[in-house]
């Protein structure tokens, strides 16, 4: 076959032909276009011409290059070729994300005690819409893009729980699949978010303790990378400031989210000369760890030290003493996230929403009035 001169076949002609095939949905179902070598053969031109055409299509948001994977169609508002128009799987996927590496940590998302009720809210709403809910656990630090590609093929929409990875968020935004983040630690103005009203919830915890006479209030935080932990700390600090209570940094301790982290932090607080009369732990699991440490030291809850948590997991009402805590409406979070997905699927909205779910104080036996 005789190869034509570059002057006979300008790169803009190649670019327009590729755009026409994108519009006509002529490429593979996963959105990958032929390789540069294959395009050279198809159009009888040099790789320089093909590369120039592809580079311009990337700049114009029609294509995206994935190193080691190939070049893919970028489904977005610019090329008016939404991926949702190609999908009809009948599935909504809930991705429970973790930034921990299971190879180096014995704490895994499979031990989750917070998200089952959120998943129940998702499943209920998805079922009402005659769809199916698929649950997938994903470790962000060992992210496999092949797994992501498989997930995308199976889903009309994705709900992510506890997202920490900017890389994963960018991948999901690039393919423009209907997406909602629940309680994320990375955010974007281009995605729907359902979050806990962490600041107000924590503020109300401290307000409650102060009204009961407590002014020496210890704080046990979660992971430093967690938005939830940060905003619960901000609420704690703001409430102390409002009440005119001097902030004592020695009473603020954070190790992580595990029960043993709560145990260790409480042990440090108990060693203080001016130990707190109450401890606010930013999760129930941390609060339970703190209660265990207090008991092991020979002290009583709440007679010697009051403890209050956050989340209202099932265990909170079952331990002795039962845990006073700030209830998170987890089931409702799942419902709201799913409603946002279907608003996108039905093209009922062309803007993104951030919804904060309110919290409710659950008064039990672990706090006493001074």
CSV table of C-alpha atoms in Angstrom, one decimal:
chain,number,residue,atom,x,y,z
A,1,UNK,CA,0.0,0.0,0.0
A,2,UNK,CA,1.4,3.4,-0.9
A,3,UNK,CA,1.8,5.8,2.0
A,4,UNK,CA,0.4,9.2,1.3
A,5,UNK,CA,2.4,12.4,2.0
A,6,UNK,CA,1.6,14.4,5.1
A,7,UNK,CA,0.4,17.2,2.9
A,8,UNK,CA,-2.3,14.9,1.5
A,9,UNK,CA,-3.7,14.2,4.9
A,10,UNK,CA,-3.5,17.0,7.4
A,11,UNK,CA,-3.6,16.2,11.1
A,12,UNK,CA,-6.8,18.3,11.4
A,13,UNK,CA,-8.6,15.8,9.1
A,14,UNK,CA,-7.5,13.0,11.4
A,15,UNK,CA,-8.6,14.9,14.4
A,16,UNK,CA,-12.1,15.5,12.9
A,17,UNK,CA,-12.4,11.8,11.9
A,18,UNK,CA,-11.6,10.7,15.4
A,19,UNK,CA,-14.2,13.2,16.8
A,20,UNK,CA,-16.8,11.9,14.3
A,21,UNK,CA,-16.2,8.4,15.5
A,22,UNK,CA,-16.5,9.5,19.2
A,23,UNK,CA,-19.8,11.2,18.4
A,24,UNK,CA,-21.0,8.1,16.5
A,25,UNK,CA,-20.0,5.8,19.4
A,26,UNK,CA,-17.7,3.7,17.1
A,27,UNK,CA,-15.0,2.9,19.6
A,28,UNK,CA,-14.8,0.1,22.2
A,29,UNK,CA,-17.4,0.0,25.0
A,30,UNK,CA,-14.7,1.0,27.6
A,31,UNK,CA,-14.0,4.2,25.7
A,32,UNK,CA,-10.5,3.2,24.6
A,33,UNK,CA,-9.5,4.4,21.1
A,34,UNK,CA,-7.0,2.5,18.9
A,35,UNK,CA,-3.3,2.9,19.6
A,36,UNK,CA,-1.1,5.4,17.8
A,37,UNK,CA,0.4,2.5,15.8
A,38,UNK,CA,-3.1,1.2,14.8
A,39,UNK,CA,-4.2,4.7,13.8
A,40,UNK,CA,-1.1,5.1,11.7
A,41,UNK,CA,-2.1,2.0,9.8
A,42,UNK,CA,-5.8,3.0,9.5
A,43,UNK,CA,-5.1,6.5,8.1
A,44,UNK,CA,-1.8,5.8,6.3
A,45,UNK,CA,0.1,8.6,8.0
A,46,UNK,CA,3.1,9.0,10.3
A,47,UNK,CA,3.0,8.7,14.1
A,48,UNK,CA,3.9,12.4,14.3
A,49,UNK,CA,0.6,13.3,12.5
A,50,UNK,CA,-1.4,11.0,14.7
A,51,UNK,CA,0.2,12.2,17.9
A,52,UNK,CA,-0.5,15.9,17.0
A,53,UNK,CA,-4.1,15.1,16.4
A,54,UNK,CA,-4.5,13.2,19.7
A,55,UNK,CA,-2.6,15.8,21.7
A,56,UNK,CA,-5.0,18.5,20.5
A,57,UNK,CA,-8.0,16.3,21.3
A,58,UNK,CA,-6.6,15.8,24.8
A,59,UNK,CA,-6.2,19.6,25.2
A,60,UNK,CA,-9.8,20.1,24.0
A,61,UNK,CA,-11.1,17.5,26.6
A,62,UNK,CA,-12.2,14.9,24.1
A,63,UNK,CA,-9.5,12.4,25.1
A,64,UNK,CA,-7.5,11.5,28.1
A,65,UNK,CA,-4.2,9.5,28.2
A,66,UNK,CA,-3.7,6.9,30.9
A,67,UNK,CA,-0.1,5.9,31.2
A,68,UNK,CA,0.4,2.2,30.4
A,69,UNK,CA,-3.3,1.8,29.5
A,70,UNK,CA,-3.9,3.8,26.3
A,71,UNK,CA,-5.9,6.8,25.2
A,72,UNK,CA,-9.6,7.0,26.2
A,73,UNK,CA,-12.6,9.1,25.5
A,74,UNK,CA,-13.1,11.7,28.2
A,75,UNK,CA,-16.9,11.8,28.8
A,76,UNK,CA,-17.7,15.3,30.0
A,77,UNK,CA,-19.8,18.4,29.3
A,78,UNK,CA,-17.3,19.8,26.8
A,79,UNK,CA,-17.8,17.0,24.2
A,80,UNK,CA,-21.5,16.6,25.0
A,81,UNK,CA,-21.1,12.8,25.2
A,82,UNK,CA,-22.1,11.8,28.7
A,83,UNK,CA,-21.1,8.4,29.9
A,84,UNK,CA,-24.5,8.1,31.6
A,85,UNK,CA,-26.1,8.0,28.1
A,86,UNK,CA,-24.1,4.8,27.4
A,87,UNK,CA,-25.0,3.0,30.7
A,88,UNK,CA,-27.9,0.8,31.6
A,89,UNK,CA,-26.5,-1.7,34.0
A,90,UNK,CA,-29.2,-1.3,36.6
A,91,UNK,CA,-26.5,-1.1,39.3
A,92,UNK,CA,-25.4,1.5,41.8
A,93,UNK,CA,-22.0,0.7,43.4
A,94,UNK,CA,-21.1,1.7,47.0
A,95,UNK,CA,-17.3,2.0,47.3
A,96,UNK,CA,-16.1,1.7,50.9
A,97,UNK,CA,-12.7,3.3,50.6
A,98,UNK,CA,-9.8,3.1,53.0
A,99,UNK,CA,-6.4,4.8,52.9
A,100,UNK,CA,-4.9,2.1,55.1
A,101,UNK,CA,-2.7,-0.5,53.5
A,102,UNK,CA,-3.9,-4.0,54.6
A,103,UNK,CA,-0.4,-5.3,54.2
A,104,UNK,CA,1.0,-3.1,57.0
A,105,UNK,CA,-2.1,-2.5,59.2
A,106,UNK,CA,-4.2,-4.9,61.1
A,107,UNK,CA,-7.1,-2.4,61.0
A,108,UNK,CA,-9.2,-3.0,58.0
A,109,UNK,CA,-12.5,-1.7,56.6
A,110,UNK,CA,-13.8,-5.2,56.8
A,111,UNK,CA,-14.1,-4.5,60.6
A,112,UNK,CA,-16.3,-1.5,59.9
A,113,UNK,CA,-18.9,-0.7,62.5
A,114,UNK,CA,-20.0,2.7,61.1
A,115,UNK,CA,-21.0,2.1,57.5
A,116,UNK,CA,-23.5,-0.9,57.7
A,117,UNK,CA,-26.4,1.5,58.4
A,118,UNK,CA,-25.3,3.8,55.6
A,119,UNK,CA,-25.3,0.9,53.3
A,120,UNK,CA,-28.7,-0.1,54.5
A,121,UNK,CA,-30.0,3.3,53.6
A,122,UNK,CA,-28.4,3.1,50.2
A,123,UNK,CA,-29.8,-0.4,49.5
A,124,UNK,CA,-33.4,0.6,50.5
A,125,UNK,CA,-33.4,3.6,48.2
A,126,UNK,CA,-31.8,1.8,45.3
A,127,UNK,CA,-34.2,-1.1,45.6
A,128,UNK,CA,-37.2,1.3,45.6
A,129,UNK,CA,-35.8,2.6,42.2
A,130,UNK,CA,-35.7,-0.9,40.8
A,131,UNK,CA,-31.9,-0.9,40.8
A,132,UNK,CA,-29.4,-3.2,42.5
A,133,UNK,CA,-26.8,-2.2,45.1
A,134,UNK,CA,-23.3,-3.6,44.7
A,135,UNK,CA,-20.8,-3.1,47.6
A,136,UNK,CA,-17.1,-3.0,46.9
A,137,UNK,CA,-14.2,-2.5,49.3
A,138,UNK,CA,-11.3,-0.5,48.0
A,139,UNK,CA,-7.9,0.2,49.5
A,140,UNK,CA,-6.8,3.5,48.1
A,141,UNK,CA,-3.0,3.1,48.8
A,142,UNK,CA,-2.9,0.0,46.6
A,143,UNK,CA,-5.2,1.3,43.9
A,144,UNK,CA,-5.4,-0.9,40.8
A,145,UNK,CA,-6.8,1.0,37.8
A,146,UNK,CA,-7.9,-2.3,36.2
A,147,UNK,CA,-10.3,-2.8,39.2
A,148,UNK,CA,-11.5,0.8,38.7
A,149,UNK,CA,-12.2,0.1,35.1
A,150,UNK,CA,-14.2,-3.1,36.0
A,151,UNK,CA,-16.2,-1.1,38.6
A,152,UNK,CA,-17.0,1.6,36.0
A,153,UNK,CA,-18.3,-1.0,33.5
A,154,UNK,CA,-20.8,-2.4,36.1
A,155,UNK,CA,-22.2,0.9,37.4
A,156,UNK,CA,-24.7,3.6,36.4
A,157,UNK,CA,-23.6,5.6,39.5
A,158,UNK,CA,-21.0,5.4,42.3
A,159,UNK,CA,-21.3,6.3,46.0
A,160,UNK,CA,-18.0,6.6,47.8
A,161,UNK,CA,-17.6,6.3,51.6
A,162,UNK,CA,-14.7,7.9,53.3
A,163,UNK,CA,-12.7,8.9,50.2
A,164,UNK,CA,-9.1,10.0,51.0
A,165,UNK,CA,-7.4,9.7,47.6
A,166,UNK,CA,-7.2,12.6,45.3
A,167,UNK,CA,-6.0,10.2,42.6
A,168,UNK,CA,-9.1,8.1,42.8
A,169,UNK,CA,-11.3,11.2,42.9
A,170,UNK,CA,-9.7,12.6,39.8
A,171,UNK,CA,-10.2,9.3,38.0
A,172,UNK,CA,-13.9,9.2,38.8
A,173,UNK,CA,-14.3,12.9,37.8
A,174,UNK,CA,-12.6,12.3,34.5
A,175,UNK,CA,-15.1,9.6,33.4
A,176,UNK,CA,-18.0,11.8,34.5
A,177,UNK,CA,-20.0,9.0,36.0
A,178,UNK,CA,-22.8,10.1,38.5
A,179,UNK,CA,-20.9,10.3,41.8
A,180,UNK,CA,-21.6,11.1,45.4
A,181,UNK,CA,-19.1,11.3,48.2
A,182,UNK,CA,-20.1,10.4,51.8
A,183,UNK,CA,-18.0,11.8,54.6
A,184,UNK,CA,-15.0,12.4,52.4
A,185,UNK,CA,-11.5,13.7,53.4
A,186,UNK,CA,-10.9,15.1,49.9
A,187,UNK,CA,-13.5,17.3,48.2
A,188,UNK,CA,-14.2,19.0,44.9
A,189,UNK,CA,-16.8,21.6,43.8
A,190,UNK,CA,-17.6,19.2,40.9
A,191,UNK,CA,-19.1,16.4,42.9
A,192,UNK,CA,-22.1,15.9,45.3
A,193,UNK,CA,-21.2,15.5,48.9
A,194,UNK,CA,-23.2,14.1,51.9
A,195,UNK,CA,-21.4,14.9,55.2
A,196,UNK,CA,-22.0,14.9,58.9
A,197,UNK,CA,-22.4,18.3,60.6
A,198,UNK,CA,-19.3,17.6,62.6
A,199,UNK,CA,-18.5,21.1,63.8
A,200,UNK,CA,-22.0,21.7,65.2
A,201,UNK,CA,-22.2,18.2,66.7
A,202,UNK,CA,-18.9,18.6,68.5
A,203,UNK,CA,-19.8,22.2,69.6
A,204,UNK,CA,-23.1,20.9,71.1
A,205,UNK,CA,-21.2,18.1,73.0
A,206,UNK,CA,-19.0,20.6,74.8
A,207,UNK,CA,-22.0,23.0,75.4
A,208,UNK,CA,-23.8,20.0,77.1
A,209,UNK,CA,-20.8,19.2,79.3
A,210,UNK,CA,-20.3,22.8,80.3
A,211,UNK,CA,-24.0,23.1,81.3
A,212,UNK,CA,-23.4,20.1,83.6
A,213,UNK,CA,-20.6,22.0,85.3
A,214,UNK,CA,-17.5,20.5,83.5
A,215,UNK,CA,-14.8,23.0,82.5
A,216,UNK,CA,-11.8,20.6,82.4
A,217,UNK,CA,-12.7,18.6,79.3
A,218,UNK,CA,-10.2,16.3,77.6
A,219,UNK,CA,-10.3,15.6,73.9
A,220,UNK,CA,-9.4,12.4,72.1
A,221,UNK,CA,-9.2,12.8,68.4
A,222,UNK,CA,-9.0,10.5,65.4
A,223,UNK,CA,-6.7,10.4,62.4
A,224,UNK,CA,-5.0,13.7,61.5
A,225,UNK,CA,-6.0,13.3,57.8
A,226,UNK,CA,-9.7,12.9,58.5
A,227,UNK,CA,-12.0,15.9,57.9
A,228,UNK,CA,-14.4,14.5,60.4
A,229,UNK,CA,-11.8,14.5,63.1
A,230,UNK,CA,-10.6,18.0,62.2
A,231,UNK,CA,-14.0,19.6,62.3
A,232,UNK,CA,-15.0,17.9,65.5
A,233,UNK,CA,-11.8,19.3,67.0
A,234,UNK,CA,-12.7,22.8,65.6
A,235,UNK,CA,-16.2,22.5,67.3
A,236,UNK,CA,-14.5,21.5,70.6
A,237,UNK,CA,-12.2,24.5,70.5
A,238,UNK,CA,-14.8,27.0,69.4
A,239,UNK,CA,-17.1,25.9,72.2
A,240,UNK,CA,-14.4,26.3,74.8
A,241,UNK,CA,-13.5,29.7,73.5
A,242,UNK,CA,-17.2,30.8,73.6
A,243,UNK,CA,-17.4,29.7,77.3
A,244,UNK,CA,-14.2,31.5,78.2
A,245,UNK,CA,-12.4,28.3,79.0
A,246,UNK,CA,-8.7,28.3,78.5
A,247,UNK,CA,-7.5,25.7,76.0
A,248,UNK,CA,-5.0,23.3,77.5
A,249,UNK,CA,-3.0,21.5,74.7
A,250,UNK,CA,-2.0,18.8,77.2
A,251,UNK,CA,-5.7,17.7,77.3
A,252,UNK,CA,-5.9,17.3,73.5
A,253,UNK,CA,-4.5,13.9,72.3
A,254,UNK,CA,-4.9,12.1,68.9
A,255,UNK,CA,-3.5,8.8,67.8
A,256,UNK,CA,-6.0,7.2,65.4
A,257,UNK,CA,-9.5,5.7,65.2
A,258,UNK,CA,-8.9,2.3,66.8
A,259,UNK,CA,-10.2,1.3,70.2
A,260,UNK,CA,-6.7,0.9,71.5
A,261,UNK,CA,-5.9,4.5,70.4
A,262,UNK,CA,-8.7,5.7,72.7
A,263,UNK,CA,-7.3,3.5,75.5
A,264,UNK,CA,-3.8,4.9,75.0
A,265,UNK,CA,-5.0,8.5,74.8
A,266,UNK,CA,-7.2,8.2,77.9
A,267,UNK,CA,-4.2,6.7,79.8
A,268,UNK,CA,-2.2,9.9,79.0
A,269,UNK,CA,-5.0,12.1,80.1
A,270,UNK,CA,-5.3,10.2,83.4
A,271,UNK,CA,-1.6,10.9,84.1
A,272,UNK,CA,-2.1,14.6,84.1
A,273,UNK,CA,-1.8,16.4,87.4
A,274,UNK,CA,-4.8,18.5,86.5
A,275,UNK,CA,-6.7,15.6,84.9
A,276,UNK,CA,-10.1,16.3,83.1
A,277,UNK,CA,-13.4,15.8,84.8
A,278,UNK,CA,-14.8,14.8,81.4
A,279,UNK,CA,-13.5,13.3,78.1
A,280,UNK,CA,-14.9,14.0,74.7
A,281,UNK,CA,-13.9,11.3,72.2
A,282,UNK,CA,-14.6,12.0,68.5
A,283,UNK,CA,-15.9,8.4,67.9
A,284,UNK,CA,-17.7,5.9,70.1
A,285,UNK,CA,-15.0,3.3,69.5
A,286,UNK,CA,-12.4,5.8,71.0
A,287,UNK,CA,-14.8,6.5,73.8
A,288,UNK,CA,-15.2,2.8,74.6
A,289,UNK,CA,-11.4,2.5,74.6
A,290,UNK,CA,-11.2,5.4,77.0
A,291,UNK,CA,-13.8,3.8,79.4
A,292,UNK,CA,-11.7,0.6,79.4
A,293,UNK,CA,-8.6,2.6,80.4
A,294,UNK,CA,-10.4,4.5,83.1
A,295,UNK,CA,-11.8,1.2,84.6
A,296,UNK,CA,-8.4,-0.5,84.4
A,297,UNK,CA,-6.9,2.4,86.4
A,298,UNK,CA,-9.3,1.8,89.2
A,299,UNK,CA,-11.6,4.8,88.5
A,300,UNK,CA,-15.3,4.8,87.8
A,301,UNK,CA,-17.3,6.2,84.9
A,302,UNK,CA,-19.0,8.6,85.4
A,303,UNK,CA,-18.4,9.0,89.2
A,304,UNK,CA,-14.7,9.9,88.7
A,305,UNK,CA,-14.6,10.9,85.0
A,306,UNK,CA,-17.4,11.4,82.5
A,307,UNK,CA,-17.0,10.2,78.9
A,308,UNK,CA,-19.0,11.2,75.8
A,309,UNK,CA,-18.6,9.9,72.3
A,310,UNK,CA,-19.7,10.6,68.7
A,311,UNK,CA,-21.6,8.4,66.2
A,312,UNK,CA,-24.0,6.3,68.3
A,313,UNK,CA,-22.9,2.9,67.1
A,314,UNK,CA,-25.0,-0.1,68.3
A,315,UNK,CA,-22.5,-0.9,71.0
A,316,UNK,CA,-22.8,2.5,72.6
A,317,UNK,CA,-26.2,1.6,74.2
A,318,UNK,CA,-25.0,-1.9,75.2
A,319,UNK,CA,-21.8,-1.2,77.2
A,320,UNK,CA,-21.8,-0.5,80.9
A,321,UNK,CA,-22.3,2.3,81.6
A,322,UNK,CA,-24.2,3.0,78.5
A,323,UNK,CA,-22.5,5.7,76.4
A,324,UNK,CA,-23.8,9.3,76.1
A,325,UNK,CA,-23.0,10.2,72.5
A,326,UNK,CA,-23.8,12.4,69.6
A,327,UNK,CA,-26.0,10.4,67.2
A,328,UNK,CA,-25.1,10.4,63.5
A,329,UNK,CA,-28.1,9.7,61.3
A,330,UNK,CA,-26.3,7.1,59.2
A,331,UNK,CA,-29.3,5.5,57.5
A,332,UNK,CA,-30.5,8.9,56.4
A,333,UNK,CA,-27.0,9.7,55.0
A,334,UNK,CA,-27.3,6.6,52.7
A,335,UNK,CA,-30.8,7.6,51.6
A,336,UNK,CA,-29.8,11.2,50.7
A,337,UNK,CA,-26.7,10.0,48.8
A,338,UNK,CA,-28.7,7.7,46.7
A,339,UNK,CA,-31.4,10.4,46.0
A,340,UNK,CA,-28.6,12.6,44.7
A,341,UNK,CA,-27.3,9.8,42.4
A,342,UNK,CA,-30.8,9.4,40.8
A,343,UNK,CA,-31.2,13.2,40.4
A,344,UNK,CA,-28.1,13.0,38.2
A,345,UNK,CA,-29.2,9.9,36.4
A,346,UNK,CA,-32.5,11.5,35.6
A,347,UNK,CA,-30.8,14.8,34.5
A,348,UNK,CA,-32.9,16.7,37.1
A,349,UNK,CA,-30.1,19.0,38.1
A,350,UNK,CA,-27.0,20.5,36.4
A,351,UNK,CA,-25.2,21.7,39.5
A,352,UNK,CA,-23.7,19.9,42.5
A,353,UNK,CA,-24.9,19.9,46.1
A,354,UNK,CA,-23.2,19.5,49.5
A,355,UNK,CA,-25.7,18.3,52.2
A,356,UNK,CA,-24.8,18.3,55.9
A,357,UNK,CA,-26.8,15.8,58.0
A,358,UNK,CA,-27.6,17.0,61.5
A,359,UNK,CA,-26.8,15.1,64.7
A,360,UNK,CA,-28.8,14.4,67.9
A,361,UNK,CA,-27.5,14.1,71.4
A,362,UNK,CA,-28.2,10.7,73.1
A,363,UNK,CA,-28.1,11.1,76.9
A,364,UNK,CA,-27.3,7.9,78.7
A,365,UNK,CA,-25.2,6.9,81.8
A,366,UNK,CA,-21.6,7.8,81.1
A,367,UNK,CA,-21.8,11.5,82.0
A,368,UNK,CA,-22.8,13.1,85.3
A,369,UNK,CA,-23.5,16.6,86.6
A,370,UNK,CA,-20.9,18.1,88.8
